[in-house]
Short mmCIF file of C-alpha atoms in Angstrom, two decimals:
data_model
loop_
_atom_site.label_atom_id
_atom_site.label_comp_id
_atom_site.label_asym_id
_atom_site.label_seq_id
_atom_site.Cartn_x
_atom_site.Cartn_y
_atom_site.Cartn_z
CA MET A 1 28.67 -32.44 26.40
CA SER A 2 30.66 -36.33 26.30
CA SER A 3 27.22 -38.26 27.04
CA THR A 4 25.34 -37.10 23.64
CA PRO A 5 25.91 -39.34 21.04
CA PRO A 6 27.24 -38.12 18.07
CA ALA A 7 24.25 -37.66 15.77
CA THR A 8 25.85 -39.37 12.67
CA THR A 9 26.53 -42.88 14.03
CA GLN A 10 23.00 -43.14 16.20
CA PRO A 11 19.36 -42.46 14.79
CA PRO A 12 16.92 -40.42 16.96
CA PRO A 13 14.96 -42.49 19.01
CA ALA A 14 11.86 -42.74 16.94
CA LYS A 15 8.98 -40.47 18.83
CA PRO A 16 6.14 -41.95 19.69
CA LEU A 17 2.82 -42.18 16.79
CA PRO A 18 0.84 -38.88 17.40
CA ALA A 19 -2.59 -39.26 18.79
CA PRO A 20 -5.47 -39.66 16.63
CA PRO A 21 -7.47 -36.50 15.87
CA ALA A 22 -10.39 -35.82 17.07
CA PRO A 23 -13.39 -35.87 15.25
CA SER A 24 -13.62 -32.17 14.59
CA SER A 25 -10.05 -31.47 13.32
CA ARG A 26 -10.51 -34.76 11.22
CA MET A 27 -13.59 -32.67 10.24
CA LEU A 28 -11.83 -29.91 9.05
CA SER A 29 -8.98 -32.10 7.46
CA GLY A 30 -11.71 -33.46 5.38
CA LEU A 31 -13.06 -30.35 4.57
CA GLY A 32 -9.36 -29.05 3.85
CA GLU A 33 -9.05 -31.98 1.18
CA ALA A 34 -12.51 -31.86 -0.48
CA TRP A 35 -11.38 -28.32 -0.89
CA ALA A 36 -7.67 -29.59 -2.51
CA VAL A 37 -9.09 -31.98 -4.70
CA PHE A 38 -11.85 -28.99 -5.91
CA ARG A 39 -8.56 -26.99 -6.76
CA LYS A 40 -6.69 -29.85 -8.31
CA ASP A 41 -9.57 -29.95 -10.37
CA LEU A 42 -9.91 -26.92 -11.52
CA LEU A 43 -6.43 -25.72 -12.04
CA SER A 44 -5.96 -29.11 -14.72
CA GLU A 45 -9.62 -27.59 -16.09
CA LEU A 46 -8.61 -24.77 -16.15
CA ARG A 47 -5.76 -25.56 -18.17
CA THR A 48 -7.25 -27.74 -20.95
CA ARG A 49 -10.45 -26.54 -20.98
CA TYR A 50 -11.48 -30.05 -22.01
CA ALA A 51 -14.80 -31.16 -20.41
CA LEU A 52 -16.15 -27.35 -20.71
CA ASN A 53 -15.23 -27.31 -23.98
CA ALA A 54 -16.75 -31.15 -24.53
CA LEU A 55 -19.13 -29.88 -22.95
CA LEU A 56 -20.11 -26.84 -24.98
CA VAL A 57 -19.76 -27.69 -28.09
CA PHE A 58 -22.09 -30.73 -27.25
CA ALA A 59 -24.71 -28.63 -25.79
CA LEU A 60 -24.80 -25.93 -28.74
CA THR A 61 -24.63 -28.86 -31.38
CA THR A 62 -28.18 -29.84 -30.65
CA LEU A 63 -29.34 -25.95 -29.26
CA LEU A 64 -28.61 -25.52 -32.89
CA LEU A 65 -30.61 -28.38 -34.00
CA VAL A 66 -33.07 -28.09 -31.34
CA ALA A 67 -33.59 -24.14 -33.13
CA MET A 68 -33.36 -25.39 -36.52
CA THR A 69 -35.56 -28.09 -36.76
CA VAL A 70 -38.49 -27.99 -33.98
CA VAL A 71 -40.74 -25.34 -34.67
CA THR A 72 -41.72 -23.38 -31.09
CA GLN A 73 -43.85 -21.06 -33.52
CA GLY A 74 -46.61 -22.83 -35.20
CA GLN A 75 -50.11 -21.62 -35.32
CA GLY A 76 -51.23 -24.19 -32.80
CA LEU A 77 -48.34 -22.44 -30.55
CA THR A 78 -49.16 -18.90 -30.50
CA ARG A 79 -52.20 -18.47 -30.69
CA LEU A 80 -54.23 -17.87 -27.56
CA PRO A 81 -57.99 -18.51 -26.90
CA GLY A 82 -58.94 -15.12 -27.09
CA GLY A 83 -57.21 -14.67 -30.22
CA GLU A 84 -54.61 -12.95 -30.02
CA VAL A 85 -50.51 -13.98 -30.80
CA GLY A 86 -48.85 -14.59 -27.24
CA GLN A 87 -47.74 -17.40 -25.77
CA THR A 88 -49.41 -20.60 -24.82
CA ALA A 89 -49.05 -22.72 -22.09
CA ALA A 90 -48.02 -25.73 -23.81
CA ARG A 91 -45.82 -23.89 -26.33
CA ALA A 92 -44.20 -23.07 -22.53
CA THR A 93 -43.93 -26.45 -21.56
CA LEU A 94 -42.62 -27.47 -25.21
CA LEU A 95 -39.46 -24.77 -24.75
CA ALA A 96 -38.87 -26.09 -21.00
CA GLY A 97 -38.52 -30.14 -22.15
CA LEU A 98 -36.63 -29.18 -24.88
CA LEU A 99 -34.19 -27.12 -22.65
CA TRP A 100 -33.87 -29.60 -20.25
CA ILE A 101 -32.73 -32.12 -22.52
CA ILE A 102 -30.54 -30.53 -24.10
CA LEU A 103 -28.69 -29.22 -20.39
CA PHE A 104 -29.17 -33.61 -19.29
CA PHE A 105 -27.59 -34.79 -22.45
CA SER A 106 -24.63 -32.06 -22.71
CA GLY A 107 -24.00 -33.12 -19.13
CA MET A 108 -23.71 -36.44 -19.90
CA SER A 109 -21.32 -36.07 -22.18
CA GLY A 110 -19.04 -34.32 -19.91
CA LEU A 111 -19.83 -35.21 -15.97
CA ALA A 112 -18.48 -38.66 -15.70
CA ARG A 113 -14.71 -37.42 -16.95
CA ALA A 114 -14.11 -35.86 -13.31
CA PHE A 115 -13.69 -39.56 -12.26
CA VAL A 116 -13.18 -41.25 -15.79
CA LYS A 117 -9.57 -39.52 -16.77
CA GLU A 118 -8.12 -40.40 -12.51
CA GLU A 119 -8.71 -43.79 -14.54
CA GLU A 120 -7.11 -43.02 -17.36
CA ALA A 121 -4.03 -40.54 -16.31
CA ARG A 122 -3.81 -43.87 -13.51
CA THR A 123 -3.94 -41.14 -10.75
CA ALA A 124 -6.77 -42.77 -9.08
CA PRO A 125 -4.43 -45.47 -6.80
CA ALA A 126 -2.19 -41.74 -5.65
CA LEU A 127 -5.51 -40.12 -5.40
CA ARG A 128 -6.85 -43.03 -3.19
CA LEU A 129 -3.69 -42.84 -0.95
CA ALA A 130 -3.87 -38.75 -0.84
CA ALA A 131 -7.38 -38.20 0.48
CA GLN A 132 -10.27 -39.56 2.26
CA PRO A 133 -13.00 -40.96 0.06
CA LEU A 134 -15.37 -38.89 1.95
CA ALA A 135 -13.21 -35.74 0.46
CA VAL A 136 -12.98 -37.26 -3.42
CA PHE A 137 -16.52 -37.20 -3.23
CA PHE A 138 -17.15 -33.54 -1.82
CA GLY A 139 -14.28 -32.42 -4.05
CA LYS A 140 -15.32 -34.14 -7.88
CA MET A 141 -19.01 -33.14 -6.94
CA LEU A 142 -17.91 -29.56 -6.27
CA PHE A 143 -16.22 -29.57 -9.75
CA ASN A 144 -19.28 -30.95 -11.49
CA VAL A 145 -21.30 -28.11 -9.83
CA ALA A 146 -19.40 -25.55 -11.12
CA LEU A 147 -18.71 -27.45 -14.41
CA LEU A 148 -23.19 -27.96 -14.86
CA VAL A 149 -23.66 -24.25 -13.53
CA ALA A 150 -21.29 -22.65 -15.95
CA MET A 151 -23.00 -24.37 -18.81
CA ALA A 152 -26.23 -24.02 -18.18
CA LEU A 153 -25.22 -20.43 -17.61
CA LEU A 154 -23.97 -20.04 -20.63
CA ILE A 155 -26.50 -22.46 -22.62
CA VAL A 156 -29.76 -20.63 -21.26
CA PRO A 157 -29.56 -17.12 -22.20
CA LEU A 158 -28.41 -18.36 -26.06
CA PHE A 159 -31.88 -20.53 -25.59
CA VAL A 160 -33.80 -17.43 -24.84
CA LEU A 161 -32.11 -15.81 -28.05
CA PHE A 162 -32.42 -18.77 -30.83
CA LEU A 163 -35.92 -19.79 -29.45
CA LYS A 164 -37.44 -16.74 -28.10
CA PRO A 165 -39.48 -18.09 -24.88
CA ASP A 166 -42.02 -14.96 -23.16
CA VAL A 167 -39.88 -15.23 -19.99
CA LYS A 168 -42.30 -14.20 -17.54
CA ASP A 169 -40.38 -14.81 -14.36
CA GLY A 170 -36.85 -14.00 -14.71
CA ALA A 171 -35.46 -14.89 -11.53
CA LEU A 172 -37.41 -17.78 -10.99
CA LEU A 173 -35.96 -18.89 -14.49
CA LEU A 174 -32.43 -17.98 -12.97
CA ALA A 175 -33.61 -20.09 -10.01
CA GLU A 176 -34.33 -22.96 -12.21
CA THR A 177 -31.34 -22.80 -13.89
CA VAL A 178 -28.68 -23.15 -11.28
CA LEU A 179 -30.50 -25.22 -8.60
CA GLY A 180 -31.48 -28.07 -11.84
CA SER A 181 -28.04 -27.83 -13.25
CA ALA A 182 -26.76 -27.90 -9.59
CA SER A 183 -29.19 -30.62 -8.73
CA LEU A 184 -28.31 -33.08 -12.12
CA ALA A 185 -24.13 -32.56 -10.85
CA CYS A 186 -24.88 -33.39 -7.58
CA VAL A 187 -27.38 -36.67 -7.95
CA THR A 188 -25.09 -37.87 -10.69
CA THR A 189 -21.36 -37.43 -8.91
CA ILE A 190 -21.63 -41.21 -7.57
CA LEU A 191 -23.01 -42.41 -11.04
CA GLY A 192 -19.58 -41.26 -12.90
CA ALA A 193 -17.55 -43.00 -10.00
CA ILE A 194 -19.38 -46.02 -11.14
CA VAL A 195 -18.89 -45.64 -14.71
CA ALA A 196 -15.77 -44.29 -14.35
CA ARG A 197 -14.56 -48.71 -13.31
CA ALA A 198 -16.54 -49.90 -15.83
CA GLU A 199 -16.55 -50.38 -19.66
CA SER A 200 -18.43 -48.72 -22.43
CA ARG A 201 -18.74 -45.78 -19.91
CA ALA A 202 -20.44 -43.11 -22.51
CA SER A 203 -23.60 -45.03 -22.54
CA LEU A 204 -23.77 -46.47 -19.39
CA PHE A 205 -23.60 -42.97 -17.60
CA ALA A 206 -27.15 -41.67 -19.44
CA ALA A 207 -28.98 -45.15 -18.94
CA LEU A 208 -27.63 -45.17 -14.72
CA ALA A 209 -28.88 -41.74 -14.84
CA PHE A 210 -32.44 -41.60 -16.18
CA PRO A 211 -34.02 -43.28 -13.12
CA ILE A 212 -31.89 -41.05 -10.80
CA VAL A 213 -32.48 -37.78 -12.32
CA LEU A 214 -35.92 -38.60 -13.71
CA PRO A 215 -37.32 -36.04 -10.41
CA VAL A 216 -35.25 -33.63 -10.63
CA LEU A 217 -35.92 -32.78 -14.42
CA VAL A 218 -40.02 -33.26 -13.71
CA ILE A 219 -40.10 -30.74 -11.02
CA VAL A 220 -37.19 -28.32 -13.04
CA VAL A 221 -39.18 -28.44 -16.67
CA ASN A 222 -42.17 -28.11 -14.35
CA GLY A 223 -40.62 -24.97 -12.75
CA THR A 224 -39.16 -23.48 -16.30
CA ALA A 225 -42.53 -23.80 -17.96
CA ALA A 226 -43.85 -22.06 -15.52
CA ALA A 227 -41.41 -19.39 -15.04
CA PHE A 228 -41.99 -18.98 -19.11
CA ALA A 229 -45.76 -19.08 -18.66
CA GLY A 230 -45.55 -16.52 -15.72
CA GLY A 231 -48.52 -16.53 -13.10
CA PRO A 232 -50.04 -18.46 -10.25
CA PRO A 233 -48.20 -21.83 -11.30
CA SER A 234 -44.68 -19.71 -10.60
CA GLU A 235 -45.69 -19.42 -7.38
CA GLU A 236 -46.62 -23.22 -6.97
CA ALA A 237 -42.85 -23.91 -9.10
CA ARG A 238 -40.86 -21.82 -5.96
CA ASN A 239 -42.47 -24.06 -3.34
CA GLN A 240 -41.69 -27.49 -5.92
CA LEU A 241 -37.75 -26.63 -5.83
CA VAL A 242 -37.74 -27.05 -2.07
CA GLY A 243 -38.47 -30.67 -2.48
CA LEU A 244 -36.55 -30.45 -5.10
CA VAL A 245 -33.79 -29.57 -2.91
CA SER A 246 -34.61 -32.61 -0.12
CA TYR A 247 -34.36 -35.00 -2.58
CA VAL A 248 -30.95 -33.93 -3.44
CA VAL A 249 -30.09 -33.77 -0.03
CA MET A 250 -31.19 -37.54 0.20
CA LEU A 251 -29.42 -38.60 -2.61
CA VAL A 252 -26.18 -36.68 -1.45
CA THR A 253 -26.16 -38.28 1.56
CA LEU A 254 -26.80 -41.82 0.62
CA SER A 255 -24.01 -41.41 -2.22
CA ALA A 256 -21.34 -40.13 0.81
CA TRP A 257 -22.55 -43.09 2.82
CA LEU A 258 -22.14 -45.52 -0.35
CA PHE A 259 -19.21 -43.60 -2.39
CA GLU A 260 -16.10 -45.56 -0.40
CA GLN A 261 -17.84 -48.71 -1.53
CA VAL A 262 -17.53 -47.56 -4.73
CA TRP A 263 -13.73 -45.90 -4.74
CA ARG A 264 -11.74 -48.39 -2.46
CA ASP A 265 -9.97 -51.30 -4.48
CA MET B 1 -22.33 -81.08 -3.43
CA GLY B 2 -24.27 -84.63 -4.55
CA HIS B 3 -27.01 -82.59 -5.73
CA GLU B 4 -25.33 -79.84 -7.71
CA MET B 5 -23.31 -82.55 -9.67
CA GLY B 6 -27.06 -83.38 -10.47
CA LEU B 7 -27.96 -79.78 -11.81
CA MET B 8 -24.57 -79.68 -14.21
CA THR B 9 -26.01 -83.31 -15.84
CA PRO B 10 -29.79 -82.81 -16.25
CA ALA B 11 -30.08 -86.35 -17.47
CA SER B 12 -29.03 -88.33 -13.57
CA PRO B 13 -32.06 -89.99 -12.21
CA LYS B 14 -30.46 -87.94 -8.88
CA HIS B 15 -32.76 -84.95 -9.58
CA ARG B 16 -35.79 -85.24 -8.54
CA LEU B 17 -38.34 -82.53 -7.70
CA ALA B 18 -38.99 -82.33 -4.02
CA TRP B 19 -43.06 -82.52 -2.90
CA TRP B 20 -43.19 -78.84 -2.96
CA GLN B 21 -42.21 -78.11 -6.29
CA TRP B 22 -44.65 -81.18 -7.86
CA ALA B 23 -47.29 -79.32 -5.36
CA ALA B 24 -47.06 -75.82 -7.27
CA PHE B 25 -48.48 -77.34 -10.49
CA PRO B 26 -52.35 -78.46 -9.12
CA VAL B 27 -51.80 -75.27 -7.28
CA LEU B 28 -51.72 -72.96 -10.18
CA ALA B 29 -53.97 -75.36 -12.39
CA ALA B 30 -56.64 -75.15 -10.33
CA VAL B 31 -56.24 -71.44 -10.85
CA VAL B 32 -56.94 -71.71 -14.28
CA ALA B 33 -59.39 -74.09 -14.74
CA LEU B 34 -61.65 -71.39 -11.29
CA THR B 35 -60.70 -68.65 -13.90
CA TYR B 36 -62.60 -70.09 -16.38
CA LEU B 37 -64.92 -72.70 -14.43
CA TRP B 38 -66.40 -70.77 -11.95
CA VAL B 39 -65.93 -67.13 -11.68
CA GLY B 40 -68.51 -65.07 -13.59
CA PRO B 41 -68.40 -62.12 -15.62
CA ALA B 42 -67.77 -58.97 -13.34
CA THR B 43 -69.67 -56.07 -13.24
CA TYR B 44 -68.22 -52.39 -14.15
CA PHE B 45 -65.34 -53.96 -17.14
CA SER B 46 -66.46 -52.55 -20.83
CA SER B 47 -66.23 -56.26 -21.49
CA PRO B 48 -67.80 -58.33 -18.05
CA GLY B 49 -65.58 -61.81 -19.24
CA ALA B 50 -61.87 -60.18 -19.60
CA ALA B 51 -62.36 -59.63 -16.49
CA ARG B 52 -60.43 -62.66 -15.56
CA ILE B 53 -56.71 -61.01 -16.58
CA ILE B 54 -56.97 -59.73 -13.05
CA PHE B 55 -55.73 -63.10 -11.80
CA PHE B 56 -52.91 -62.61 -13.39
CA HIS B 57 -52.08 -58.98 -14.10
CA VAL B 58 -52.62 -57.88 -10.62
CA PRO B 59 -50.22 -60.84 -8.91
CA VAL B 60 -47.66 -60.32 -11.15
CA ALA B 61 -47.93 -56.80 -10.83
CA MET B 62 -47.70 -57.33 -7.09
CA LEU B 63 -45.02 -59.88 -7.50
CA LEU B 64 -43.05 -57.50 -9.14
CA ALA B 65 -43.11 -54.68 -5.92
CA TYR B 66 -41.93 -58.04 -4.14
CA TRP B 67 -38.81 -58.81 -6.26
CA TYR B 68 -37.61 -55.30 -6.69
CA LEU B 69 -37.65 -55.31 -2.95
CA VAL B 70 -35.74 -58.50 -2.30
CA ALA B 71 -33.25 -57.27 -4.94
CA GLY B 72 -32.65 -54.20 -2.96
CA VAL B 73 -32.43 -56.00 0.47
CA CYS B 74 -30.33 -58.26 -0.69
CA SER B 75 -27.72 -55.94 -2.24
CA LEU B 76 -27.76 -54.25 1.40
CA ARG B 77 -26.89 -57.15 2.95
CA TYR B 78 -24.70 -57.55 0.02
CA LEU B 79 -22.91 -54.25 1.53
CA LEU B 80 -23.00 -54.64 5.10
CA SER B 81 -21.70 -58.36 5.22
CA ARG B 82 -19.49 -58.72 1.99
CA GLU B 83 -20.18 -62.15 1.25
CA GLN B 84 -20.53 -62.92 -2.30
CA ARG B 85 -23.82 -64.75 -1.76
CA TRP B 86 -25.58 -61.75 -1.29
CA ASP B 87 -24.77 -60.40 -4.64
CA VAL B 88 -25.43 -63.37 -6.39
CA LYS B 89 -28.71 -63.88 -4.41
CA ALA B 90 -29.34 -59.41 -5.41
CA ALA B 91 -28.75 -60.72 -9.25
CA ALA B 92 -31.14 -63.86 -9.14
CA ALA B 93 -34.29 -61.72 -7.25
CA ALA B 94 -34.01 -58.26 -9.96
CA GLU B 95 -34.09 -61.17 -12.89
CA VAL B 96 -37.08 -62.73 -11.40
CA GLY B 97 -38.24 -59.21 -10.80
CA LEU B 98 -37.60 -58.66 -14.66
CA VAL B 99 -39.76 -61.39 -15.93
CA CYS B 100 -42.56 -60.10 -13.54
CA THR B 101 -42.12 -56.59 -14.29
CA ILE B 102 -42.26 -57.32 -18.61
CA LEU B 103 -45.02 -59.80 -17.45
CA ALA B 104 -47.01 -56.75 -15.57
CA THR B 105 -46.52 -54.69 -18.70
CA ILE B 106 -47.75 -56.75 -21.35
CA SER B 107 -50.69 -58.38 -19.61
CA GLY B 108 -51.02 -54.53 -18.23
CA ALA B 109 -51.15 -53.45 -22.33
CA VAL B 110 -53.54 -56.25 -22.81
CA PHE B 111 -56.11 -55.15 -20.21
CA ALA B 112 -55.82 -51.51 -21.25
CA ARG B 113 -57.01 -52.32 -24.43
CA VAL B 114 -59.70 -53.69 -23.55
CA GLN B 115 -61.00 -51.53 -20.87
CA TRP B 116 -59.46 -48.48 -21.57
CA ASN B 117 -59.05 -49.16 -25.43
CA SER B 118 -55.46 -47.95 -25.62
CA TRP B 119 -52.52 -50.26 -25.19
CA TRP B 120 -50.68 -47.14 -23.99
CA ASN B 121 -51.69 -44.15 -22.14
CA TRP B 122 -49.03 -43.24 -20.00
CA ASP B 123 -51.27 -43.80 -16.69
CA PRO B 124 -48.86 -43.11 -13.91
CA LYS B 125 -48.69 -46.85 -13.08
CA GLN B 126 -47.47 -47.31 -16.66
CA VAL B 127 -44.87 -44.66 -16.23
CA ALA B 128 -43.61 -45.96 -13.27
CA ILE B 129 -43.31 -49.34 -14.89
CA VAL B 130 -41.09 -47.98 -17.50
CA ILE B 131 -38.69 -46.65 -15.37
CA ILE B 132 -38.44 -49.79 -13.26
CA LEU B 133 -37.80 -51.72 -16.51
CA MET B 134 -34.78 -48.53 -17.51
CA ILE B 135 -33.59 -49.42 -14.07
CA TYR B 136 -33.21 -53.23 -14.69
CA ALA B 137 -31.76 -52.59 -17.73
CA ALA B 138 -29.48 -50.36 -16.14
CA TYR B 139 -28.28 -52.19 -13.59
CA PHE B 140 -28.01 -55.76 -16.15
CA ALA B 141 -25.65 -53.34 -18.70
CA LEU B 142 -23.67 -52.23 -15.71
CA ARG B 143 -23.13 -55.82 -14.54
CA GLY B 144 -21.94 -56.57 -17.89
CA ALA B 145 -19.75 -54.25 -18.53
CA VAL B 146 -17.19 -55.14 -15.08
CA GLU B 147 -15.40 -57.21 -15.10
CA ASP B 148 -14.36 -58.23 -11.31
CA LEU B 149 -16.50 -60.45 -9.12
CA ASP B 150 -15.92 -58.05 -5.66
CA LEU B 151 -16.11 -54.58 -7.79
CA ARG B 152 -19.38 -56.13 -9.60
CA ALA B 153 -20.82 -56.91 -6.33
CA ARG B 154 -20.10 -53.77 -5.43
CA VAL B 155 -21.12 -50.90 -7.79
CA SER B 156 -24.85 -53.24 -8.90
CA ALA B 157 -25.40 -52.89 -5.36
CA VAL B 158 -24.53 -49.49 -4.81
CA TYR B 159 -26.30 -48.49 -7.93
CA ALA B 160 -29.74 -51.16 -6.33
CA LEU B 161 -30.05 -48.60 -3.56
CA LEU B 162 -29.72 -45.50 -5.49
CA ALA B 163 -32.13 -46.90 -7.70
CA GLY B 164 -34.54 -48.11 -4.63
CA VAL B 165 -34.47 -44.61 -2.62
CA ALA B 166 -35.25 -42.74 -6.84
CA VAL B 167 -38.08 -44.97 -7.24
CA PRO B 168 -39.94 -44.21 -4.69
CA VAL B 169 -39.69 -40.60 -4.95
CA ILE B 170 -40.59 -40.81 -8.89
CA ILE B 171 -44.13 -42.51 -7.91
CA LYS B 172 -44.94 -40.08 -5.90
CA VAL B 173 -43.82 -36.52 -7.75
CA LEU B 174 -45.10 -37.80 -11.26
CA PRO B 175 -49.21 -37.62 -10.13
CA GLN B 176 -48.41 -34.24 -9.37
CA LEU B 177 -47.92 -32.97 -12.71
CA PRO B 178 -50.89 -31.50 -14.51
CA GLY B 179 -52.60 -34.05 -16.57
CA THR B 180 -52.20 -37.29 -15.45
CA GLY B 181 -55.09 -38.74 -13.30
CA THR B 182 -54.41 -42.11 -13.03
CA LEU B 183 -57.45 -44.94 -14.00
CA HIS B 184 -56.04 -47.66 -11.57
CA PRO B 185 -58.26 -47.90 -9.28
CA SER B 186 -57.16 -48.21 -5.75
CA GLY B 187 -58.08 -49.97 -2.35
CA THR B 188 -60.04 -52.22 -4.33
CA LEU B 189 -58.40 -55.55 -2.25
CA GLN B 190 -58.79 -53.69 1.41
CA SER B 191 -62.14 -52.22 0.76
CA GLY B 192 -63.45 -56.11 -0.08
CA GLY B 193 -64.86 -54.72 -3.68
CA MET B 194 -64.43 -58.34 -5.10
CA SER B 195 -66.68 -60.80 -4.50
CA ALA B 196 -66.03 -63.81 -3.05
CA ASP B 197 -65.68 -65.81 -5.76
CA TYR B 198 -62.71 -63.79 -7.15
CA ARG B 199 -61.12 -62.90 -3.61
CA VAL B 200 -60.61 -66.76 -3.58
CA VAL B 201 -59.15 -67.77 -6.72
CA PHE B 202 -57.11 -63.69 -6.51
CA TRP B 203 -55.59 -65.00 -3.70
CA LEU B 204 -54.59 -68.93 -4.84
CA ALA B 205 -53.34 -67.25 -8.12
CA LEU B 206 -50.91 -64.70 -6.52
CA VAL B 207 -49.91 -67.53 -3.81
CA GLY B 208 -49.38 -69.58 -7.09
CA PHE B 209 -47.23 -66.74 -9.04
CA LEU B 210 -45.07 -66.59 -5.46
CA TRP B 211 -44.75 -70.29 -5.30
CA VAL B 212 -43.37 -70.21 -9.27
CA THR B 213 -41.17 -66.99 -8.83
CA SER B 214 -39.57 -68.39 -5.75
CA TRP B 215 -38.58 -72.13 -7.21
CA LEU B 216 -37.29 -69.92 -10.19
CA TYR B 217 -35.19 -67.30 -7.55
CA ARG B 218 -33.95 -70.38 -5.83
CA LEU B 219 -32.99 -72.10 -9.40
CA ARG B 220 -31.07 -68.83 -10.48
CA ALA B 221 -29.23 -68.42 -7.05
CA ARG B 222 -28.02 -71.75 -7.56
CA LEU B 223 -26.88 -71.64 -10.65
CA GLY B 224 -25.63 -68.08 -9.77
CA ALA B 225 -23.35 -69.74 -7.30
CA LEU B 226 -22.48 -72.44 -9.53
CA GLU B 227 -20.77 -69.86 -12.26
CA GLY B 228 -19.06 -67.76 -9.14
#
């Protein structure tokens, strides 16, 4: 009893540093961190609804402008070769292109927010300390995907309602909507991190995104036109979706590898 | 540092052209002279005399790809080494590449007007060149929008690599679209589709343009090093 020193006078002996965690547990904690970043963003978004409101207002404005100004039901677009009235291939392609231009620019108006808001609120340094770079990247990517897919799922039905495409393959349209908007969000996440560190962010983001998203848009517009037109091309569109997914996987891998260079101070 | 001072004061008698710089002039003069005095009109061209534009258009288009690649490799080396000089070289190569791209676009449009009777008709190679021009525009806009030298080097290298990966995919994906067949010939060089006179002048022109653009690149990289 007498050999025990009183706790108030002497600090306890320093503990040895814990051994570095095994790779598997580090990966697991990284996944947990990514999920935490995602949840943080989702919570603050659900409280303020800043990004979703901005995206939706932009998308609705563009959609209404397109619906009111672009002629999509003229003579040449609804007259089939046999003479009866219906949806020509030209009309299907035109509508698919319009739909994805609306979705692309709406995404461009809000997807950089995930990183820009951290720089503007000066919370980025804290986030750099709190989580591994990869966890930040995948957390933000997940948030952007959720945001853009939610917006697309709201906009596409309105588009169908207003512009009246003849949807021949509903399942394909749904697949193109979900995969296309998720792909747009995935490949532009690192660009959001880049523009957050630059000036003149809004205009720069769309310019940087153009070459990166072009393959996505080409495939998705093609597939959406096939969903409107139906028939054998929609088989081909399903195969092209595989190409889309591999492009996205390639770019996300590259982005994850490069992200630390952009994120670090 | 002596020669660098010479660069800053152009009037200095110390700054003379090296032998290889002088040698570029006769090579290019020979290209021009042979193009107009020796090479005959080509068959299979809607305006045989105008076929001579290939001595300008094709080398510039090939060098566009070369300098684009150099810029990408320099960007990668910057990220791996974090030495500022690789960023300077990447930016210099990108500027030379941009010059080649603009020249290839203009000469291509003139060629298209003569051969296909239309300045611009969205041939897959014309699509690709527009995309590359847009990438350069975005790249230089990004460089202009970041103040900090180290951060600018990092983000522009990252962007160069991302865009570098996207380009081959774009070029692969676009021709699959319906209604976009190419009018550009392919395999002419490999299969010996050019007569001997054309071949000689073509390779001379390619060497000459590579020479001059490398010179431009060296000057730009030195200037960039002095700025940084």
